[in-house]
């Protein structure tokens, strides 16, 4: 791949987190409306395919890793692909690993002059990125699950919630991309050649596999989170049951001391020098009896 200083026919123009001046410059050079190039810069822009006066517009959702304080978060962002008669333009609000794979030569045998094939290679690489990140999410969830088996902490539970949120984003975006792929297959505005048919089928297969993986991982993670939520609730019930039982057992000596602390002359053992020890012994026996009953009923 050769980097050019000027926009030439057959070249690929990439705008990553572009300024308004860069957008206007490219729009002026290629004679397209700048507003079209600004559409993918909206995080809420939905995946779609459109055709405007000799310009094919394809917007898809791509996976994106965002660093956080305690690791990484997986999200999706729009990527716009604009195909003119002579050039192909990609626009994204962030620099991303998908485009970097092409920049760094990780994708072999791509030709920017073959715009349809390059679009399909871009979509195929996007589907494989989803599969790779889904495997990373699965490994991260397994690691968090093993940690939670040893110690139930809010930090790991929040991380699992974040992973589940990422899977929801991935599943939604992959289904939207599937619709785009089906429209590309039926579209007459995007010129397709016979040798591109197999590649398009591969893209659809990879995207469907990613959808299935995202669905499976989402169900597993949701079930795991529900299980841990039940475990937390059950542990709380055990603690509360133990504290309630201990409160009842510890209250028995207080009951006896309260009765014999009223100093009535009619109270048993009031005039005996061993009265204190007798009452203490009775209270201890009663406490032990109640504790044994609770132990038998597995209240401890």
mmCIF file of C-alpha atoms in Angstrom:
data_model
loop_
_atom_site.group_PDB
_atom_site.id
_atom_site.type_symbol
_atom_site.label_atom_id
_atom_site.label_comp_id
_atom_site.label_asym_id
_atom_site.label_seq_id
_atom_site.Cartn_x
_atom_site.Cartn_y
_atom_site.Cartn_z
ATOM 1 C CA UNK A 1 0.000 0.000 0.000
ATOM 2 C CA UNK A 2 1.278 3.432 -0.932
ATOM 3 C CA UNK A 3 0.433 6.625 0.937
ATOM 4 C CA UNK A 4 -0.423 9.594 -1.277
ATOM 5 C CA UNK A 5 -0.190 13.313 -0.592
ATOM 6 C CA UNK A 6 -3.072 14.115 -2.928
ATOM 7 C CA UNK A 7 -6.402 12.516 -3.744
ATOM 8 C CA UNK A 8 -6.061 10.539 -6.963
ATOM 9 C CA UNK A 9 -8.495 8.335 -8.891
ATOM 10 C CA UNK A 10 -8.658 4.829 -7.462
ATOM 11 C CA UNK A 11 -7.268 5.790 -4.054
ATOM 12 C CA UNK A 12 -8.765 5.194 -0.626
ATOM 13 C CA UNK A 13 -9.460 8.262 1.521
ATOM 14 C CA UNK A 14 -9.838 7.650 5.251
ATOM 15 C CA UNK A 15 -11.133 10.239 7.735
ATOM 16 C CA UNK A 16 -10.629 9.188 11.359
ATOM 17 C CA UNK A 17 -12.040 11.646 13.896
ATOM 18 C CA UNK A 18 -11.812 14.372 11.243
ATOM 19 C CA UNK A 19 -12.068 18.096 11.761
ATOM 20 C CA UNK A 20 -14.692 20.101 9.906
ATOM 21 C CA UNK A 21 -11.964 21.537 7.668
ATOM 22 C CA UNK A 22 -10.870 18.040 6.617
ATOM 23 C CA UNK A 23 -14.436 17.026 5.834
ATOM 24 C CA UNK A 24 -15.021 20.133 3.741
ATOM 25 C CA UNK A 25 -11.719 19.619 1.900
ATOM 26 C CA UNK A 26 -12.503 16.021 0.936
ATOM 27 C CA UNK A 27 -16.103 16.908 0.028
ATOM 28 C CA UNK A 28 -14.856 19.724 -2.222
ATOM 29 C CA UNK A 29 -12.181 17.569 -3.862
ATOM 30 C CA UNK A 30 -14.549 14.678 -4.614
ATOM 31 C CA UNK A 31 -17.617 16.834 -5.305
ATOM 32 C CA UNK A 32 -19.927 15.322 -2.706
ATOM 33 C CA UNK A 33 -21.988 16.929 0.030
ATOM 34 C CA UNK A 34 -20.168 17.408 3.325
ATOM 35 C CA UNK A 35 -23.288 16.448 5.292
ATOM 36 C CA UNK A 36 -23.038 12.916 3.927
ATOM 37 C CA UNK A 37 -19.534 12.615 5.363
ATOM 38 C CA UNK A 38 -20.702 13.935 8.743
ATOM 39 C CA UNK A 39 -23.398 11.261 9.184
ATOM 40 C CA UNK A 40 -21.047 8.525 10.532
ATOM 41 C CA UNK A 41 -19.692 10.961 13.125
ATOM 42 C CA UNK A 42 -22.957 10.644 15.043
ATOM 43 C CA UNK A 43 -22.670 7.854 17.634
ATOM 44 C CA UNK A 44 -26.396 7.157 17.304
ATOM 45 C CA UNK A 45 -26.295 6.824 13.515
ATOM 46 C CA UNK A 46 -27.934 3.547 12.526
ATOM 47 C CA UNK A 47 -26.554 1.100 9.980
ATOM 48 C CA UNK A 48 -27.981 1.724 6.537
ATOM 49 C CA UNK A 49 -27.302 1.641 2.803
ATOM 50 C CA UNK A 50 -28.298 4.444 0.470
ATOM 51 C CA UNK A 51 -27.663 5.801 -3.004
ATOM 52 C CA UNK A 52 -27.364 9.500 -3.802
ATOM 53 C CA UNK A 53 -26.486 10.821 -7.284
ATOM 54 C CA UNK A 54 -23.635 8.480 -8.157
ATOM 55 C CA UNK A 55 -22.625 8.022 -4.521
ATOM 56 C CA UNK A 56 -23.150 4.714 -2.703
ATOM 57 C CA UNK A 57 -23.412 5.172 1.062
ATOM 58 C CA UNK A 58 -22.879 2.190 3.351
ATOM 59 C CA UNK A 59 -22.867 2.742 7.119
ATOM 60 C CA UNK A 60 -22.144 -0.252 9.347
ATOM 61 C CA UNK A 61 -21.446 -0.703 13.061
ATOM 62 C CA UNK A 62 -17.945 -1.810 13.984
ATOM 63 C CA UNK A 63 -16.637 -3.064 17.350
ATOM 64 C CA UNK A 64 -14.484 -0.700 19.359
ATOM 65 C CA UNK A 65 -12.495 -1.151 22.584
ATOM 66 C CA UNK A 66 -12.620 1.709 25.086
ATOM 67 C CA UNK A 67 -10.091 1.727 27.983
ATOM 68 C CA UNK A 68 -11.587 2.124 31.474
ATOM 69 C CA UNK A 69 -10.156 2.497 34.974
ATOM 70 C CA UNK A 70 -10.356 -1.246 35.676
ATOM 71 C CA UNK A 71 -9.885 -2.707 32.200
ATOM 72 C CA UNK A 72 -11.683 -2.352 28.874
ATOM 73 C CA UNK A 73 -15.193 -1.750 27.655
ATOM 74 C CA UNK A 74 -16.480 -3.081 24.329
ATOM 75 C CA UNK A 75 -18.735 -0.796 22.317
ATOM 76 C CA UNK A 76 -19.818 -0.246 18.718
ATOM 77 C CA UNK A 77 -19.405 2.870 16.593
ATOM 78 C CA UNK A 78 -20.578 3.714 13.052
ATOM 79 C CA UNK A 79 -18.217 3.432 10.098
ATOM 80 C CA UNK A 80 -19.256 5.132 6.868
ATOM 81 C CA UNK A 81 -18.095 3.795 3.506
ATOM 82 C CA UNK A 82 -18.709 6.104 0.544
ATOM 83 C CA UNK A 83 -18.160 4.779 -2.974
ATOM 84 C CA UNK A 84 -17.884 7.252 -5.820
ATOM 85 C CA UNK A 85 -17.142 6.494 -9.466
ATOM 86 C CA UNK A 86 -13.391 6.787 -8.857
ATOM 87 C CA UNK A 87 -12.728 6.697 -5.114
ATOM 88 C CA UNK A 88 -13.672 5.059 -1.849
ATOM 89 C CA UNK A 89 -13.932 7.083 1.377
ATOM 90 C CA UNK A 90 -14.236 5.775 4.922
ATOM 91 C CA UNK A 91 -15.301 8.007 7.799
ATOM 92 C CA UNK A 92 -15.308 7.136 11.508
ATOM 93 C CA UNK A 93 -15.502 9.240 14.644
ATOM 94 C CA UNK A 94 -12.573 7.289 16.195
ATOM 95 C CA UNK A 95 -9.410 5.677 14.916
ATOM 96 C CA UNK A 96 -10.118 1.974 15.115
ATOM 97 C CA UNK A 97 -8.425 -1.416 14.855
ATOM 98 C CA UNK A 98 -10.407 -2.360 11.741
ATOM 99 C CA UNK A 99 -8.896 0.382 9.588
ATOM 100 C CA UNK A 100 -5.475 -0.068 11.213
ATOM 101 C CA UNK A 101 -5.418 -3.683 10.005
ATOM 102 C CA UNK A 102 -5.502 -2.377 6.428
ATOM 103 C CA UNK A 103 -3.004 0.379 7.153
ATOM 104 C CA UNK A 104 -0.553 -2.057 8.742
ATOM 105 C CA UNK A 105 -0.814 -4.659 5.991
ATOM 106 C CA UNK A 106 -2.570 -7.339 8.061
ATOM 107 C CA UNK A 107 -5.116 -7.728 5.256
ATOM 108 C CA UNK A 108 -3.528 -9.197 2.152
ATOM 109 C CA UNK A 109 -4.400 -8.757 -1.516
ATOM 110 C CA UNK A 110 -6.655 -5.719 -1.300
ATOM 111 C CA UNK A 111 -6.830 -3.188 -4.074
ATOM 112 C CA UNK A 112 -8.392 0.226 -3.476
ATOM 113 C CA UNK A 113 -9.186 0.512 -7.182
ATOM 114 C CA UNK A 114 -11.522 -2.490 -6.874
ATOM 115 C CA UNK A 115 -13.994 -0.640 -4.724
ATOM 116 C CA UNK A 116 -16.682 -3.337 -4.367
ATOM 117 C CA UNK A 117 -14.160 -6.036 -3.456
ATOM 118 C CA UNK A 118 -12.472 -3.662 -1.012
ATOM 119 C CA UNK A 119 -15.869 -2.936 0.595
ATOM 120 C CA UNK A 120 -16.519 -6.664 1.001
ATOM 121 C CA UNK A 121 -13.024 -7.222 2.430
ATOM 122 C CA UNK A 122 -13.711 -4.427 4.889
ATOM 123 C CA UNK A 123 -17.009 -6.023 5.919
ATOM 124 C CA UNK A 124 -15.391 -9.466 6.182
ATOM 125 C CA UNK A 125 -12.648 -8.111 8.422
ATOM 126 C CA UNK A 126 -15.317 -6.370 10.496
ATOM 127 C CA UNK A 127 -17.153 -9.678 11.065
ATOM 128 C CA UNK A 128 -13.921 -11.391 12.112
ATOM 129 C CA UNK A 129 -13.243 -8.518 14.538
ATOM 130 C CA UNK A 130 -16.611 -9.154 16.152
ATOM 131 C CA UNK A 131 -15.754 -12.859 16.507
ATOM 132 C CA UNK A 132 -12.384 -12.035 18.061
ATOM 133 C CA UNK A 133 -13.836 -9.564 20.563
ATOM 134 C CA UNK A 134 -16.622 -12.009 21.439
ATOM 135 C CA UNK A 135 -14.005 -14.613 22.356
ATOM 136 C CA UNK A 136 -12.220 -11.998 24.459
ATOM 137 C CA UNK A 137 -15.491 -11.210 26.252
ATOM 138 C CA UNK A 138 -16.061 -14.918 26.883
ATOM 139 C CA UNK A 139 -12.574 -15.321 28.389
ATOM 140 C CA UNK A 140 -13.076 -12.206 30.538
ATOM 141 C CA UNK A 141 -16.403 -13.527 31.842
ATOM 142 C CA UNK A 142 -14.792 -16.892 32.714
ATOM 143 C CA UNK A 143 -12.025 -15.098 34.611
ATOM 144 C CA UNK A 144 -14.521 -12.971 36.536
ATOM 145 C CA UNK A 145 -16.614 -16.039 37.340
ATOM 146 C CA UNK A 146 -13.606 -17.829 38.832
ATOM 147 C CA UNK A 147 -12.845 -14.758 40.976
ATOM 148 C CA UNK A 148 -16.450 -14.524 42.159
ATOM 149 C CA UNK A 149 -16.368 -18.166 43.252
ATOM 150 C CA UNK A 150 -13.681 -17.191 45.772
ATOM 151 C CA UNK A 151 -14.866 -13.744 46.805
ATOM 152 C CA UNK A 152 -18.164 -11.989 46.068
ATOM 153 C CA UNK A 153 -17.245 -8.362 45.368
ATOM 154 C CA UNK A 154 -19.107 -5.515 43.729
ATOM 155 C CA UNK A 155 -16.191 -4.738 41.405
ATOM 156 C CA UNK A 156 -16.385 -8.075 39.580
ATOM 157 C CA UNK A 157 -20.184 -7.954 39.447
ATOM 158 C CA UNK A 158 -20.044 -4.508 37.839
ATOM 159 C CA UNK A 159 -17.508 -5.776 35.301
ATOM 160 C CA UNK A 160 -19.798 -8.680 34.416
ATOM 161 C CA UNK A 161 -22.666 -6.220 33.983
ATOM 162 C CA UNK A 162 -20.464 -4.187 31.636
ATOM 163 C CA UNK A 163 -19.643 -7.292 29.585
ATOM 164 C CA UNK A 164 -23.331 -8.143 29.324
ATOM 165 C CA UNK A 165 -23.998 -4.602 28.135
ATOM 166 C CA UNK A 166 -21.271 -5.002 25.485
ATOM 167 C CA UNK A 167 -22.878 -8.236 24.261
ATOM 168 C CA UNK A 168 -26.192 -6.427 23.868
ATOM 169 C CA UNK A 169 -24.474 -3.747 21.774
ATOM 170 C CA UNK A 170 -22.722 -6.389 19.654
ATOM 171 C CA UNK A 171 -25.870 -8.428 19.088
ATOM 172 C CA UNK A 172 -27.887 -5.375 18.043
ATOM 173 C CA UNK A 173 -25.166 -4.082 15.716
ATOM 174 C CA UNK A 174 -24.546 -7.472 14.115
ATOM 175 C CA UNK A 175 -28.231 -7.877 13.313
ATOM 176 C CA UNK A 176 -28.258 -4.402 11.764
ATOM 177 C CA UNK A 177 -25.173 -5.291 9.715
ATOM 178 C CA UNK A 178 -26.906 -8.469 8.553
ATOM 179 C CA UNK A 179 -29.678 -6.363 7.032
ATOM 180 C CA UNK A 180 -27.051 -4.245 5.247
ATOM 181 C CA UNK A 181 -25.381 -7.351 3.801
ATOM 182 C CA UNK A 182 -28.693 -8.627 2.488
ATOM 183 C CA UNK A 183 -29.369 -5.242 0.857
ATOM 184 C CA UNK A 184 -25.906 -5.250 -0.737
ATOM 185 C CA UNK A 185 -26.670 -8.687 -2.199
ATOM 186 C CA UNK A 186 -29.893 -7.375 -3.758
ATOM 187 C CA UNK A 187 -28.638 -3.893 -4.662
ATOM 188 C CA UNK A 188 -28.114 -2.980 -8.307
ATOM 189 C CA UNK A 189 -26.363 0.298 -7.526
ATOM 190 C CA UNK A 190 -23.266 -1.413 -6.138
ATOM 191 C CA UNK A 191 -21.513 -3.141 -9.010
ATOM 192 C CA UNK A 192 -20.701 -6.750 -8.132
ATOM 193 C CA UNK A 193 -18.573 -9.180 -10.085
ATOM 194 C CA UNK A 194 -18.768 -12.950 -10.178
ATOM 195 C CA UNK A 195 -15.491 -13.349 -8.287
ATOM 196 C CA UNK A 196 -16.962 -11.250 -5.435
ATOM 197 C CA UNK A 197 -19.935 -13.582 -4.889
ATOM 198 C CA UNK A 198 -17.955 -16.069 -2.801
ATOM 199 C CA UNK A 199 -16.501 -13.273 -0.683
ATOM 200 C CA UNK A 200 -19.966 -11.814 -0.067
ATOM 201 C CA UNK A 201 -21.229 -15.245 1.003
ATOM 202 C CA UNK A 202 -18.239 -15.577 3.365
ATOM 203 C CA UNK A 203 -19.057 -12.190 4.884
ATOM 204 C CA UNK A 204 -22.680 -13.224 5.466
ATOM 205 C CA UNK A 205 -21.614 -16.541 7.015
ATOM 206 C CA UNK A 206 -19.096 -14.868 9.338
ATOM 207 C CA UNK A 207 -21.660 -12.272 10.385
ATOM 208 C CA UNK A 208 -24.272 -14.970 11.122
ATOM 209 C CA UNK A 209 -21.717 -16.883 13.178
ATOM 210 C CA UNK A 210 -20.955 -13.735 15.157
ATOM 211 C CA UNK A 211 -24.689 -13.208 15.786
ATOM 212 C CA UNK A 212 -25.039 -16.763 17.093
ATOM 213 C CA UNK A 213 -21.963 -16.436 19.311
ATOM 214 C CA UNK A 214 -23.172 -13.122 20.740
ATOM 215 C CA UNK A 215 -26.584 -14.656 21.485
ATOM 216 C CA UNK A 216 -25.052 -17.711 23.182
ATOM 217 C CA UNK A 217 -22.577 -15.706 25.249
ATOM 218 C CA UNK A 218 -25.306 -13.252 26.248
ATOM 219 C CA UNK A 219 -27.551 -16.071 27.492
ATOM 220 C CA UNK A 220 -24.663 -17.683 29.396
ATOM 221 C CA UNK A 221 -23.596 -14.414 30.982
ATOM 222 C CA UNK A 222 -27.178 -13.472 31.878
ATOM 223 C CA UNK A 223 -27.689 -16.880 33.476
ATOM 224 C CA UNK A 224 -24.415 -16.557 35.378
ATOM 225 C CA UNK A 225 -25.363 -13.117 36.685
ATOM 226 C CA UNK A 226 -28.796 -14.395 37.747
ATOM 227 C CA UNK A 227 -27.137 -17.313 39.544
ATOM 228 C CA UNK A 228 -24.763 -15.014 41.398
ATOM 229 C CA UNK A 229 -27.630 -12.662 42.270
ATOM 230 C CA UNK A 230 -29.503 -15.626 43.783
ATOM 231 C CA UNK A 231 -26.329 -16.659 45.581
ATOM 232 C CA UNK A 232 -25.914 -13.195 47.083
ATOM 233 C CA UNK A 233 -29.555 -13.189 48.206
ATOM 234 C CA UNK A 234 -29.208 -16.684 49.674
ATOM 235 C CA UNK A 235 -26.037 -15.732 51.559
ATOM 236 C CA UNK A 236 -27.809 -12.697 52.960
ATOM 237 C CA UNK A 237 -30.712 -14.886 54.137
ATOM 238 C CA UNK A 238 -28.267 -17.257 55.845
ATOM 239 C CA UNK A 239 -26.567 -14.393 57.663
ATOM 240 C CA UNK A 240 -29.894 -12.894 58.756
ATOM 241 C CA UNK A 241 -31.120 -16.296 59.968
ATOM 242 C CA UNK A 242 -27.906 -16.810 61.960
ATOM 243 C CA UNK A 243 -28.116 -13.340 63.538
ATOM 244 C CA UNK A 244 -31.793 -13.848 64.452
ATOM 245 C CA UNK A 245 -31.003 -17.229 66.086
ATOM 246 C CA UNK A 246 -28.055 -15.777 68.006
ATOM 247 C CA UNK A 247 -30.223 -12.879 69.198
ATOM 248 C CA UNK A 248 -32.824 -15.312 70.615
ATOM 249 C CA UNK A 249 -30.192 -17.479 72.312
ATOM 250 C CA UNK A 250 -28.373 -14.490 73.840
ATOM 251 C CA UNK A 251 -31.671 -13.048 75.085
ATOM 252 C CA UNK A 252 -32.373 -16.037 77.389
ATOM 253 C CA UNK A 253 -29.792 -15.106 80.111
ATOM 254 C CA UNK A 254 -31.126 -11.533 80.012
ATOM 255 C CA UNK A 255 -34.652 -12.821 80.724
ATOM 256 C CA UNK A 256 -33.501 -14.730 83.820
ATOM 257 C CA UNK A 257 -31.380 -11.853 85.088
ATOM 258 C CA UNK A 258 -34.315 -9.512 84.585
ATOM 259 C CA UNK A 259 -36.676 -11.654 86.673
ATOM 260 C CA UNK A 260 -34.240 -12.256 89.534
ATOM 261 C CA UNK A 261 -33.049 -8.664 89.492
ATOM 262 C CA UNK A 262 -36.399 -7.340 90.776
ATOM 263 C CA UNK A 263 -35.461 -8.168 94.429
ATOM 264 C CA UNK A 264 -38.891 -9.446 95.541
ATOM 265 C CA UNK A 265 -38.830 -11.426 98.792
ATOM 266 C CA UNK A 266 -41.026 -14.115 97.193
ATOM 267 C CA UNK A 267 -38.468 -14.811 94.481
ATOM 268 C CA UNK A 268 -36.917 -18.329 94.762
ATOM 269 C CA UNK A 269 -33.371 -18.520 96.111
ATOM 270 C CA UNK A 270 -33.531 -14.869 97.218
ATOM 271 C CA UNK A 271 -32.149 -15.651 100.640
ATOM 272 C CA UNK A 272 -29.734 -18.369 99.578
ATOM 273 C CA UNK A 273 -26.023 -17.648 99.363
ATOM 274 C CA UNK A 274 -25.868 -19.962 96.302
ATOM 275 C CA UNK A 275 -28.896 -18.354 94.642
ATOM 276 C CA UNK A 276 -26.807 -16.506 92.071
ATOM 277 C CA UNK A 277 -25.090 -19.689 90.919
ATOM 278 C CA UNK A 278 -28.369 -21.597 90.824
ATOM 279 C CA UNK A 279 -30.043 -18.984 88.650
ATOM 280 C CA UNK A 280 -26.927 -18.769 86.483
ATOM 281 C CA UNK A 281 -26.941 -22.532 86.036
ATOM 282 C CA UNK A 282 -30.646 -22.559 85.128
ATOM 283 C CA UNK A 283 -30.137 -19.799 82.544
ATOM 284 C CA UNK A 284 -27.153 -21.602 81.025
ATOM 285 C CA UNK A 285 -29.088 -24.870 80.788
ATOM 286 C CA UNK A 286 -32.038 -23.074 79.147
ATOM 287 C CA UNK A 287 -29.668 -21.318 76.734
ATOM 288 C CA UNK A 288 -27.950 -24.598 75.845
ATOM 289 C CA UNK A 289 -31.325 -26.308 75.352
ATOM 290 C CA UNK A 290 -32.582 -23.615 72.976
ATOM 291 C CA UNK A 291 -29.233 -23.585 71.154
ATOM 292 C CA UNK A 292 -29.439 -27.383 70.719
ATOM 293 C CA UNK A 293 -32.963 -27.099 69.309
ATOM 294 C CA UNK A 294 -31.826 -24.419 66.821
ATOM 295 C CA UNK A 295 -28.805 -26.492 65.886
ATOM 296 C CA UNK A 296 -31.000 -29.507 65.214
ATOM 297 C CA UNK A 297 -33.229 -27.384 62.980
ATOM 298 C CA UNK A 298 -30.101 -26.075 61.202
ATOM 299 C CA UNK A 299 -30.717 -22.515 62.218
ATOM 300 C CA UNK A 300 -26.969 -21.979 62.701
#
